[in-house]
mmCIF file of C-alpha atoms and ligand atoms in Angstrom:
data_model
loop_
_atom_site.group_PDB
_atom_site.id
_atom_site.type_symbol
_atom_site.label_atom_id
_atom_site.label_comp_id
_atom_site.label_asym_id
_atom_site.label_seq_id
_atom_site.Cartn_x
_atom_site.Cartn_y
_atom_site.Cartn_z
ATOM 1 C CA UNK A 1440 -16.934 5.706 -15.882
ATOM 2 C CA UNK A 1441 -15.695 4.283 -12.847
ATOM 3 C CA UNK A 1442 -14.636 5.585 -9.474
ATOM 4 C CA UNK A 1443 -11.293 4.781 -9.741
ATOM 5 C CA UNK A 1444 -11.640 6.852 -13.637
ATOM 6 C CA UNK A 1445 -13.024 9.906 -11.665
ATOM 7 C CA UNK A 1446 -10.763 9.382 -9.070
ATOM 8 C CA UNK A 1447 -7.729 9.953 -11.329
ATOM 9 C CA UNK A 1448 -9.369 12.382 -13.624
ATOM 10 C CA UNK A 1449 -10.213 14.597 -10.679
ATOM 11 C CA UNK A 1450 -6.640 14.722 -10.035
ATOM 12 C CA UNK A 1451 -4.885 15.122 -13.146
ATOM 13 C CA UNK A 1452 -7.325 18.126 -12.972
ATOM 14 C CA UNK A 1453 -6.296 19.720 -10.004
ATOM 15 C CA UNK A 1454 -2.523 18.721 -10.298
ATOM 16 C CA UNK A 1455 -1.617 18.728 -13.826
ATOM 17 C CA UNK A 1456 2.168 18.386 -13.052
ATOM 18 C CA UNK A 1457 1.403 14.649 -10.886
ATOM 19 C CA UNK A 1458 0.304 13.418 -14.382
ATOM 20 C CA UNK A 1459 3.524 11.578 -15.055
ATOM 21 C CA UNK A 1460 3.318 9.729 -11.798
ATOM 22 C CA UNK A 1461 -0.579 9.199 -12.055
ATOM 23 C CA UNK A 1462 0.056 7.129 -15.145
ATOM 24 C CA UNK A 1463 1.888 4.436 -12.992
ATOM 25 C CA UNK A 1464 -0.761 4.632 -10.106
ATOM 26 C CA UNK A 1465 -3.131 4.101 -13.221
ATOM 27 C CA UNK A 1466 -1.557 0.746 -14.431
ATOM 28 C CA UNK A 1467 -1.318 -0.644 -11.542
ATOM 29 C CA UNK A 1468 -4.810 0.605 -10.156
ATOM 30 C CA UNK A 1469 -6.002 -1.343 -13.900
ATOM 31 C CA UNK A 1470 -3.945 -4.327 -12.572
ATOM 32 C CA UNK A 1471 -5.389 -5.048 -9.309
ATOM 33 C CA UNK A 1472 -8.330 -5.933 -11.938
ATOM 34 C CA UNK A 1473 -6.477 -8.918 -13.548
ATOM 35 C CA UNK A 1474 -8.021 -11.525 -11.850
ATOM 36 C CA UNK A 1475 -4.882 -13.641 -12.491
ATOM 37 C CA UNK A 1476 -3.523 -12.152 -9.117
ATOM 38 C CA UNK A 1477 -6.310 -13.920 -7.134
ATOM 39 C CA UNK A 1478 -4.876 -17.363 -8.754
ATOM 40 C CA UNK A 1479 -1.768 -16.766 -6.875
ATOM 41 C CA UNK A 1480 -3.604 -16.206 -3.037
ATOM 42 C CA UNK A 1481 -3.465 -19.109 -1.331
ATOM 43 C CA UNK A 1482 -6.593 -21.075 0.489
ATOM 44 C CA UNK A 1483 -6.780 -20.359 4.099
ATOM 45 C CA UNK A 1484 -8.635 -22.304 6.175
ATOM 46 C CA UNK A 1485 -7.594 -21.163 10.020
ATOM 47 C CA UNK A 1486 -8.716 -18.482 11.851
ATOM 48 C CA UNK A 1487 -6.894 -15.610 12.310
ATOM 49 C CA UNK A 1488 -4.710 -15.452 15.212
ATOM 50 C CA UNK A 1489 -4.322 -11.994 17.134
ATOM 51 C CA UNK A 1490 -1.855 -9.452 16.195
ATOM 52 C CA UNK A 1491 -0.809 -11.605 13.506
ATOM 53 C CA UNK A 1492 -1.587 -10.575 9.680
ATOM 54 C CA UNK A 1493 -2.805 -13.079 7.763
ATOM 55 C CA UNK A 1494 -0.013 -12.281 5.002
ATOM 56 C CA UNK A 1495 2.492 -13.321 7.835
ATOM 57 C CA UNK A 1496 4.127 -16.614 7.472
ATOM 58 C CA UNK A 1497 2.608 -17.774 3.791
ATOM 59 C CA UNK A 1498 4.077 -19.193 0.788
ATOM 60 C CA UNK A 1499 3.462 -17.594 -2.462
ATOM 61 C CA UNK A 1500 3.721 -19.634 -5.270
ATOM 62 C CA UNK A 1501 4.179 -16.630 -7.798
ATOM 63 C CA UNK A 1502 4.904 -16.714 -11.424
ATOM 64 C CA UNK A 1503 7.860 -15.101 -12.135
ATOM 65 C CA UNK A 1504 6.887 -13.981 -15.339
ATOM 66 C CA UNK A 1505 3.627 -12.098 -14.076
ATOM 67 C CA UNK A 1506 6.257 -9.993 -11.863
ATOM 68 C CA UNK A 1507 8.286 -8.943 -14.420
ATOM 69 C CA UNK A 1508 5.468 -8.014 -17.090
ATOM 70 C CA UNK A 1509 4.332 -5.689 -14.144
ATOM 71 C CA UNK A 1510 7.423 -4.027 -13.174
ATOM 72 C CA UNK A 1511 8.378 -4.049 -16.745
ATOM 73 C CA UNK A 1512 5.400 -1.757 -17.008
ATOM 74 C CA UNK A 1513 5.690 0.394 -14.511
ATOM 75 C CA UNK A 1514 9.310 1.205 -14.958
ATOM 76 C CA UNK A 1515 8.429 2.184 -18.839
ATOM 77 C CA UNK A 1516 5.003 4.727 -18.311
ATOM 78 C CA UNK A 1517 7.433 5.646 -15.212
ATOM 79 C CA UNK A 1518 10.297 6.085 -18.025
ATOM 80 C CA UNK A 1519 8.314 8.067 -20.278
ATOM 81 C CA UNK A 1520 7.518 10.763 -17.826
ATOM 82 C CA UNK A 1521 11.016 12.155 -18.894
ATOM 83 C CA UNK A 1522 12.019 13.317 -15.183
ATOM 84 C CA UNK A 1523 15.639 12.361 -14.750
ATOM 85 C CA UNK A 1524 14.938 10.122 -11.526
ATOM 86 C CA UNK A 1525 12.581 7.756 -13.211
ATOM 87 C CA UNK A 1526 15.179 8.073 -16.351
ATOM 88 C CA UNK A 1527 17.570 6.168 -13.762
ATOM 89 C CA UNK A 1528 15.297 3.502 -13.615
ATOM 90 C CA UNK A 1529 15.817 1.985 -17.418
ATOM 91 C CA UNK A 1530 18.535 -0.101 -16.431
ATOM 92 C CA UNK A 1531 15.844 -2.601 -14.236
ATOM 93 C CA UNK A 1532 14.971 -2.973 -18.069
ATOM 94 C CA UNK A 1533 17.569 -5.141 -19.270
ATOM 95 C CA UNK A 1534 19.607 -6.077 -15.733
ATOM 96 C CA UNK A 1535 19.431 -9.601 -14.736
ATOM 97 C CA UNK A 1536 16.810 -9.184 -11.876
ATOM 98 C CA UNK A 1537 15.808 -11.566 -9.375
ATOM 99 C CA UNK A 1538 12.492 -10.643 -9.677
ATOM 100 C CA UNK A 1539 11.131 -12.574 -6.845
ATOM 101 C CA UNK A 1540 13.222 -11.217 -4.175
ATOM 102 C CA UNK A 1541 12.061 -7.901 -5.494
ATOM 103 C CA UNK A 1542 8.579 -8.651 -5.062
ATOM 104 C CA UNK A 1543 9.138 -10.375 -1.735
ATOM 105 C CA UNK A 1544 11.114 -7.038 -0.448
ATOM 106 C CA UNK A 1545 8.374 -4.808 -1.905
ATOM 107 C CA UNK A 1546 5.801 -6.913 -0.041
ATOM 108 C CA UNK A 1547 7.817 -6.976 3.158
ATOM 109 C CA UNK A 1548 8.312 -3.410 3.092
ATOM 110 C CA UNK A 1549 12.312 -4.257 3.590
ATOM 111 C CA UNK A 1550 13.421 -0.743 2.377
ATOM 112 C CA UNK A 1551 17.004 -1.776 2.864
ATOM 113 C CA UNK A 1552 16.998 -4.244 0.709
ATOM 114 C CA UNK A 1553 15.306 -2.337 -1.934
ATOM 115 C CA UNK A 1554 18.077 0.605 -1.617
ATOM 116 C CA UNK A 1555 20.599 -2.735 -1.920
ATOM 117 C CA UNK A 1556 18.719 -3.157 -5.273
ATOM 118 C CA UNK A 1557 18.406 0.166 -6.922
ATOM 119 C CA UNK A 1558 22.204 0.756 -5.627
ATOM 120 C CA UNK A 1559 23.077 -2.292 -8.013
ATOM 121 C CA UNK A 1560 21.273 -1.172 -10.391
ATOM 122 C CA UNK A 1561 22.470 2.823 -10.414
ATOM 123 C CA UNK A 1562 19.161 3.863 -10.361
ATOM 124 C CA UNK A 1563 17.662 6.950 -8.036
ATOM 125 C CA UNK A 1564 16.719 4.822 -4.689
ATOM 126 C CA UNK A 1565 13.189 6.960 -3.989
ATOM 127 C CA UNK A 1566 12.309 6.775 -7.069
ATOM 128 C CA UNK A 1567 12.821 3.084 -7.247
ATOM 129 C CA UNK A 1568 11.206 2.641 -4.129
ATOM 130 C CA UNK A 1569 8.287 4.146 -5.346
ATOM 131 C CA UNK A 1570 8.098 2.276 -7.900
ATOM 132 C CA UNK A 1571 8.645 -0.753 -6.501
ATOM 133 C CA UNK A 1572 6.481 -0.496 -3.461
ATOM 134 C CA UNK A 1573 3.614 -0.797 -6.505
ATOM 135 C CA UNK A 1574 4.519 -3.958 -7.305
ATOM 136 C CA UNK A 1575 2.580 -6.083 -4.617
ATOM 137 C CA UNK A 1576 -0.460 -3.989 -4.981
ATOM 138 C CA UNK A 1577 -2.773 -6.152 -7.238
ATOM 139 C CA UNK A 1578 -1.443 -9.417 -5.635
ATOM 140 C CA UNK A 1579 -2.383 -7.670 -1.860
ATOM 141 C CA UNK A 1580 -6.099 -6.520 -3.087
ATOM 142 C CA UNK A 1581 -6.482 -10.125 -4.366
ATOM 143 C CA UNK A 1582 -5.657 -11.344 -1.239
ATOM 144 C CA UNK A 1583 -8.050 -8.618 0.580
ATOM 145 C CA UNK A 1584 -10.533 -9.728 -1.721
ATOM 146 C CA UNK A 1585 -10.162 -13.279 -1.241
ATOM 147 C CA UNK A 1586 -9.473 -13.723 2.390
ATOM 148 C CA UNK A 1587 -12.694 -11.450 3.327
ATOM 149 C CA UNK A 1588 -14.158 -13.986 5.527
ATOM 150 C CA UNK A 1589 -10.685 -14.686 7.365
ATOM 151 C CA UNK A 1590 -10.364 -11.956 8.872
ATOM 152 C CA UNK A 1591 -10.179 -11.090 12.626
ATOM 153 C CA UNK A 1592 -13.862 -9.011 13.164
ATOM 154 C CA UNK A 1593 -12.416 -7.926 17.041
ATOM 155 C CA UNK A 1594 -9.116 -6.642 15.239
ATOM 156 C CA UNK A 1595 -7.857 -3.675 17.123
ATOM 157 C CA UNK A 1596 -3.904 -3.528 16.335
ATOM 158 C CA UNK A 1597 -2.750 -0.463 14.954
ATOM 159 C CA UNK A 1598 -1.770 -2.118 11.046
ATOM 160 C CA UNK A 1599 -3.433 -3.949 8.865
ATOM 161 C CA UNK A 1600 -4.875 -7.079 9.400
ATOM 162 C CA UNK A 1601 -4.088 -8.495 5.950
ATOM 163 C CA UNK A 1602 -0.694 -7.164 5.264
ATOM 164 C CA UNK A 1603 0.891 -5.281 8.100
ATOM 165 C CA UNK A 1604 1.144 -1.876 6.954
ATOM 166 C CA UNK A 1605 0.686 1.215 8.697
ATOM 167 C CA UNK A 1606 -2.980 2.748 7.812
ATOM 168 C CA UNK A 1607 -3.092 5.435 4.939
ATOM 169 C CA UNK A 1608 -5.489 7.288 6.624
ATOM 170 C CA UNK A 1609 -8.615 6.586 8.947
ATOM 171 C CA UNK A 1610 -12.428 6.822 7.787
ATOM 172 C CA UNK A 1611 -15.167 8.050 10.054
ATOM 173 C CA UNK A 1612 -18.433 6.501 8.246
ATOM 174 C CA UNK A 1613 -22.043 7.334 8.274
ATOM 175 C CA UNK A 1614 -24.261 8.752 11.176
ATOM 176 C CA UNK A 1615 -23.167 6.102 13.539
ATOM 177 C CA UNK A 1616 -19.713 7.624 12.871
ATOM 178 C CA UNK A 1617 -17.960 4.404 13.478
ATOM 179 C CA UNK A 1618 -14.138 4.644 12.277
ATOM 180 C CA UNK A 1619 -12.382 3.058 10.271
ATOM 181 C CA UNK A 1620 -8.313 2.559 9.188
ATOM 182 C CA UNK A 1621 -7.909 1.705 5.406
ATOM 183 C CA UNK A 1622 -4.747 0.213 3.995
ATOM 184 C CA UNK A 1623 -2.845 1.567 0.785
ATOM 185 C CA UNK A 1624 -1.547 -1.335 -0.687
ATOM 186 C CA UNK A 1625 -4.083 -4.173 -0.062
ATOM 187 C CA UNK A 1626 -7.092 -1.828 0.198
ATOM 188 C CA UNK A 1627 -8.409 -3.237 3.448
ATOM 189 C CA UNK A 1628 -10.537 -1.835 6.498
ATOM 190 C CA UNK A 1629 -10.303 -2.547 9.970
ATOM 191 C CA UNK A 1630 -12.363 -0.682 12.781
ATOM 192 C CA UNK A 1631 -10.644 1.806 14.922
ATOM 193 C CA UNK A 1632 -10.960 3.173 18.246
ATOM 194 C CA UNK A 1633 -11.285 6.657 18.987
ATOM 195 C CA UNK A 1634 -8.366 8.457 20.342
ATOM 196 C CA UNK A 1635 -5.743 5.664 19.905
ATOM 197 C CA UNK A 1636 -2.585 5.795 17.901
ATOM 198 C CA UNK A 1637 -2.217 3.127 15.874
ATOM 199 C CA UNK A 1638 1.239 3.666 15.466
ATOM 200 C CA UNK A 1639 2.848 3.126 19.832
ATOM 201 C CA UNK A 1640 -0.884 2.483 21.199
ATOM 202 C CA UNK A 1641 -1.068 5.532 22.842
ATOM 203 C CA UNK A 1642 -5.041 6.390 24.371
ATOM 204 C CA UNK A 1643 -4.522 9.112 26.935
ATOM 205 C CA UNK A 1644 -5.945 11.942 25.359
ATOM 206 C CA UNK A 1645 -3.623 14.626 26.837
ATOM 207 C CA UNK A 1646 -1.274 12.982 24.320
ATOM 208 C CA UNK A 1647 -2.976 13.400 21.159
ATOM 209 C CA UNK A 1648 -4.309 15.919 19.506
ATOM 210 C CA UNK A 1649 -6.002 17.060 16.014
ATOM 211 C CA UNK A 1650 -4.783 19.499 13.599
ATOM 212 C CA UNK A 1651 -7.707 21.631 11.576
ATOM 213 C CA UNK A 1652 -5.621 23.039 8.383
ATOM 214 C CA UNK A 1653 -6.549 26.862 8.261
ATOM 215 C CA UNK A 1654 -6.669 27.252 4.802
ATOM 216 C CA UNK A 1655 -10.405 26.815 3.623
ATOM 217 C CA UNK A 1656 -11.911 24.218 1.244
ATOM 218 C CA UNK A 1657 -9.610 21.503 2.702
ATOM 219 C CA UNK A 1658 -11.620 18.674 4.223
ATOM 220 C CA UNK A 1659 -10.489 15.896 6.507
ATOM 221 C CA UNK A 1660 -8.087 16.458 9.665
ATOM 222 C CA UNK A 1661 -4.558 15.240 11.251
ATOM 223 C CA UNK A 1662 -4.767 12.909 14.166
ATOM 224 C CA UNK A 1663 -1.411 13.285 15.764
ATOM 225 C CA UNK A 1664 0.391 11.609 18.573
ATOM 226 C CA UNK A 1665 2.454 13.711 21.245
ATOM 227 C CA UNK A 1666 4.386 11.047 22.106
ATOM 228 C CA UNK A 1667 5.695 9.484 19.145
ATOM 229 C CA UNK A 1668 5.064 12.251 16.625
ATOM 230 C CA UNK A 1669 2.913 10.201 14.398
ATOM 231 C CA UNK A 1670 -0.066 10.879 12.552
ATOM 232 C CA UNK A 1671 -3.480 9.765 10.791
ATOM 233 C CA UNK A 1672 -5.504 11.868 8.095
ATOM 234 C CA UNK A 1673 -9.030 11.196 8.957
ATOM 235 C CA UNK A 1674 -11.974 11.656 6.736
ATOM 236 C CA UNK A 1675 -15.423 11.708 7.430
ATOM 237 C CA UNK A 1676 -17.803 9.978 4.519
ATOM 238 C CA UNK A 1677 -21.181 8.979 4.014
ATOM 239 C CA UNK A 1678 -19.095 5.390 3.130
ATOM 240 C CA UNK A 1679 -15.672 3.488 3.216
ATOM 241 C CA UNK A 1680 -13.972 4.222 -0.708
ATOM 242 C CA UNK A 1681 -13.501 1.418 -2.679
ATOM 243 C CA UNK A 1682 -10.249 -0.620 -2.130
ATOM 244 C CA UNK A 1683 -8.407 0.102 -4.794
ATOM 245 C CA UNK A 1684 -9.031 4.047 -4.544
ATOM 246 C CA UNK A 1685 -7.653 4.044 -1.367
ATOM 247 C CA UNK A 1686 -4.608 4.481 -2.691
ATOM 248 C CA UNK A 1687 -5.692 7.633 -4.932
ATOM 249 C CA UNK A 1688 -7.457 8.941 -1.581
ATOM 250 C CA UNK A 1689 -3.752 9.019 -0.022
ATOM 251 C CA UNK A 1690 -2.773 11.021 -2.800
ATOM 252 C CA UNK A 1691 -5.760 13.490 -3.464
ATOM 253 C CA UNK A 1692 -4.782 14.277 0.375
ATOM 254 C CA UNK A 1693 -1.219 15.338 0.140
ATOM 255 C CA UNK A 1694 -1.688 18.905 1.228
ATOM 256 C CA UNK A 1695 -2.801 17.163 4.614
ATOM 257 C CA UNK A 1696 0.435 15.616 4.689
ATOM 258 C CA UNK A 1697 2.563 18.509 4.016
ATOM 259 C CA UNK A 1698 0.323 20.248 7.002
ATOM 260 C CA UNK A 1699 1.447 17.413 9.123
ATOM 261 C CA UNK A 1700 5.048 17.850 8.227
ATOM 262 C CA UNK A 1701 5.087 21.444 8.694
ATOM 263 C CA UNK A 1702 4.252 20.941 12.357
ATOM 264 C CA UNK A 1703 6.839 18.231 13.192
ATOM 265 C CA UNK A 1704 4.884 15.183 12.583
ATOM 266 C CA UNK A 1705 5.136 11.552 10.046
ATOM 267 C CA UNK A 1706 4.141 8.436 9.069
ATOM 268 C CA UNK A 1707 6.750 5.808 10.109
ATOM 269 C CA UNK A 1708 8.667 4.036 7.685
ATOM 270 C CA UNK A 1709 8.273 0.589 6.828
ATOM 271 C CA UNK A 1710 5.558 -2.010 7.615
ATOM 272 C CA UNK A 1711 3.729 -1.883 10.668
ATOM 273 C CA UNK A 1712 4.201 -5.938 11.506
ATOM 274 C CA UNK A 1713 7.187 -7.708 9.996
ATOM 275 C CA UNK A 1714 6.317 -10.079 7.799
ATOM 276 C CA UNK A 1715 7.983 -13.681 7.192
ATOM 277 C CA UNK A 1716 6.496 -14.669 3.485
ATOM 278 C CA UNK A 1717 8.385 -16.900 1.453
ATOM 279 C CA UNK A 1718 7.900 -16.448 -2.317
ATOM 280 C CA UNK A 1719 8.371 -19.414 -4.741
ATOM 281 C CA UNK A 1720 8.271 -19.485 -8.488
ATOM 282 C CA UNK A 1721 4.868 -21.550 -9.361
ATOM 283 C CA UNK A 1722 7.052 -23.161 -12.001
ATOM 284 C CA UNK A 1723 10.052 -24.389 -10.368
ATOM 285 C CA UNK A 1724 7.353 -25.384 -7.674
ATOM 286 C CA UNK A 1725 5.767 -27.472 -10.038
ATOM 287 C CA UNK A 1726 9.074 -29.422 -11.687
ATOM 288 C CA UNK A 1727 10.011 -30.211 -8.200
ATOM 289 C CA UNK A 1728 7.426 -33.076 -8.431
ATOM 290 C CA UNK A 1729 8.491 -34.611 -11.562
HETATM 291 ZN ZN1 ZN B 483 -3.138 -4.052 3.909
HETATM 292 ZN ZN1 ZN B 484 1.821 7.425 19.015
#
């Protein structure tokens, strides 16, 4: 059995009523295995320039039909969980989607347009968001994966360095205790500096602070900023998790992030560098030379 296996059995264990919603992490977790994704990454050859992820600027050359057969997915194990928000959701079933401006919005974080899209579609917006922020998952591990030796080793921006997102949570690793911020939807790692938010920059420790949840048996901590009320869970481990349980990390760690609520503090929305990707059907691509 593998991680990711445990990973999810461990918490359809201790939260028997997530078990609708772990059977969409599941697919999609199974999907970043498809090595078809990694066909789609494009070579790079430059080094990576500062602040800049190397997602930003690129042209996918996606095929269409890979899209839909994944959000097609989704939507139906989301379907079947029989709660009425992901019942809105059926329509995406049958509507005529453009299905790569979907995938470009879900990879760009642009929730606005992805309200515009479950608006058109009359389906609950958060639980289309959720949904849809799924979608670029296997393609963003498969670019992780594949752009390994690209990336920036003196890093130090606050998002990651592959896709621009805001960390999921920060890992402090091994005896050295070095520390790490890990990315939700590509799976990637990127050393950290202690007492710095990586959400306004902030280093003067007067400004942040971190929150020890009272109730026992909870591991890990809140890193929180003063100033702009944002926070990190931080977790201390022998070694970094495996890319694609990040995401299940995030979620075995909830209770953190209720803690964090309760005393005034988030996670911004939206991505954490703006992205400019253009994404192009591999097919159409392809006819344009003949
Ligand atoms: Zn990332
Ligand atoms: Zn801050």
């Amino acid at each position: 059995m593998t991680a990711i296996d445990t990973g999810l059995q461990d918490l359809k264990r201790r939260h028997p009523e997530w078990e609708p919603w772990l059977a969409v992490v599941q697919e999609v977790l199974s999907e970043t295995t498809n090595p078809e994704w990694d066909t789609f990454v494009p070579a790079r050859t430059r080094a990576q320039q500062s602040k800049v992820p190397l997602l930003a600027d690129i042209t996918l050359a996606l095929d269409k039909r890979s899209v839909r057969r994944l959000l097609e997915n989704l939507i139906r194990i989301a379907h079947r969980s029989g709660t009425p928000e992901m019942a809105t959701l059926e329509p995406a079933l049958h509507a005529d989607l453009d299905f790569l401006n979907l995938f470009k919005a879900s990879l760009c974080q642009d929730s606005d347009r992805l309200k515009e899209i479950a608006a058109d579609l009359g389906a609950d917006s958060e639980a289309f968001q959720a949904v849809a922020a799924l979608l670029p998952v296997p393609l963003l591990n498969a670019c992780n994966r594949r752009w390994a030796s690209s990336k920036s080793v003196s890093w130090v921006e606050g998002y990651c360095p592959v896709c621009g997102a805001w960390p999921a949570f920060a890992e402090v690793r091994g005896i050295e205790r070095s520390r790490y911020f890990r990315c939700g939807r590509c799976g990637g790692e990127w050393q950290a500096h202690c007492l710095f938010c990586p959400y306004c920059g902030m280093t003067d420790h007067n400004e942040l602070v971190s929150l020890v949840p009272e109730k026992s048996g909870v591991t890990g901590v809140i890193d929180a900023c003063k100033r702009c009320v944002g926070y990190a869970k931080t977790f201390t481990a022998l070694q970094g998790s495996l890319p694609a349980k990040v995401l299940l990390d995030d979620l075995a760690s909830a209770h953190l992030d209720l803690a964090a609520l309760e005393q005034g503090y988030k996670r911004p929305q939206g991505a954490g560098y703006s992205l400019d990707v253009t994404v192009t059907d591999n097919g159409k691509a392809w006819r344009r030379f003949f």
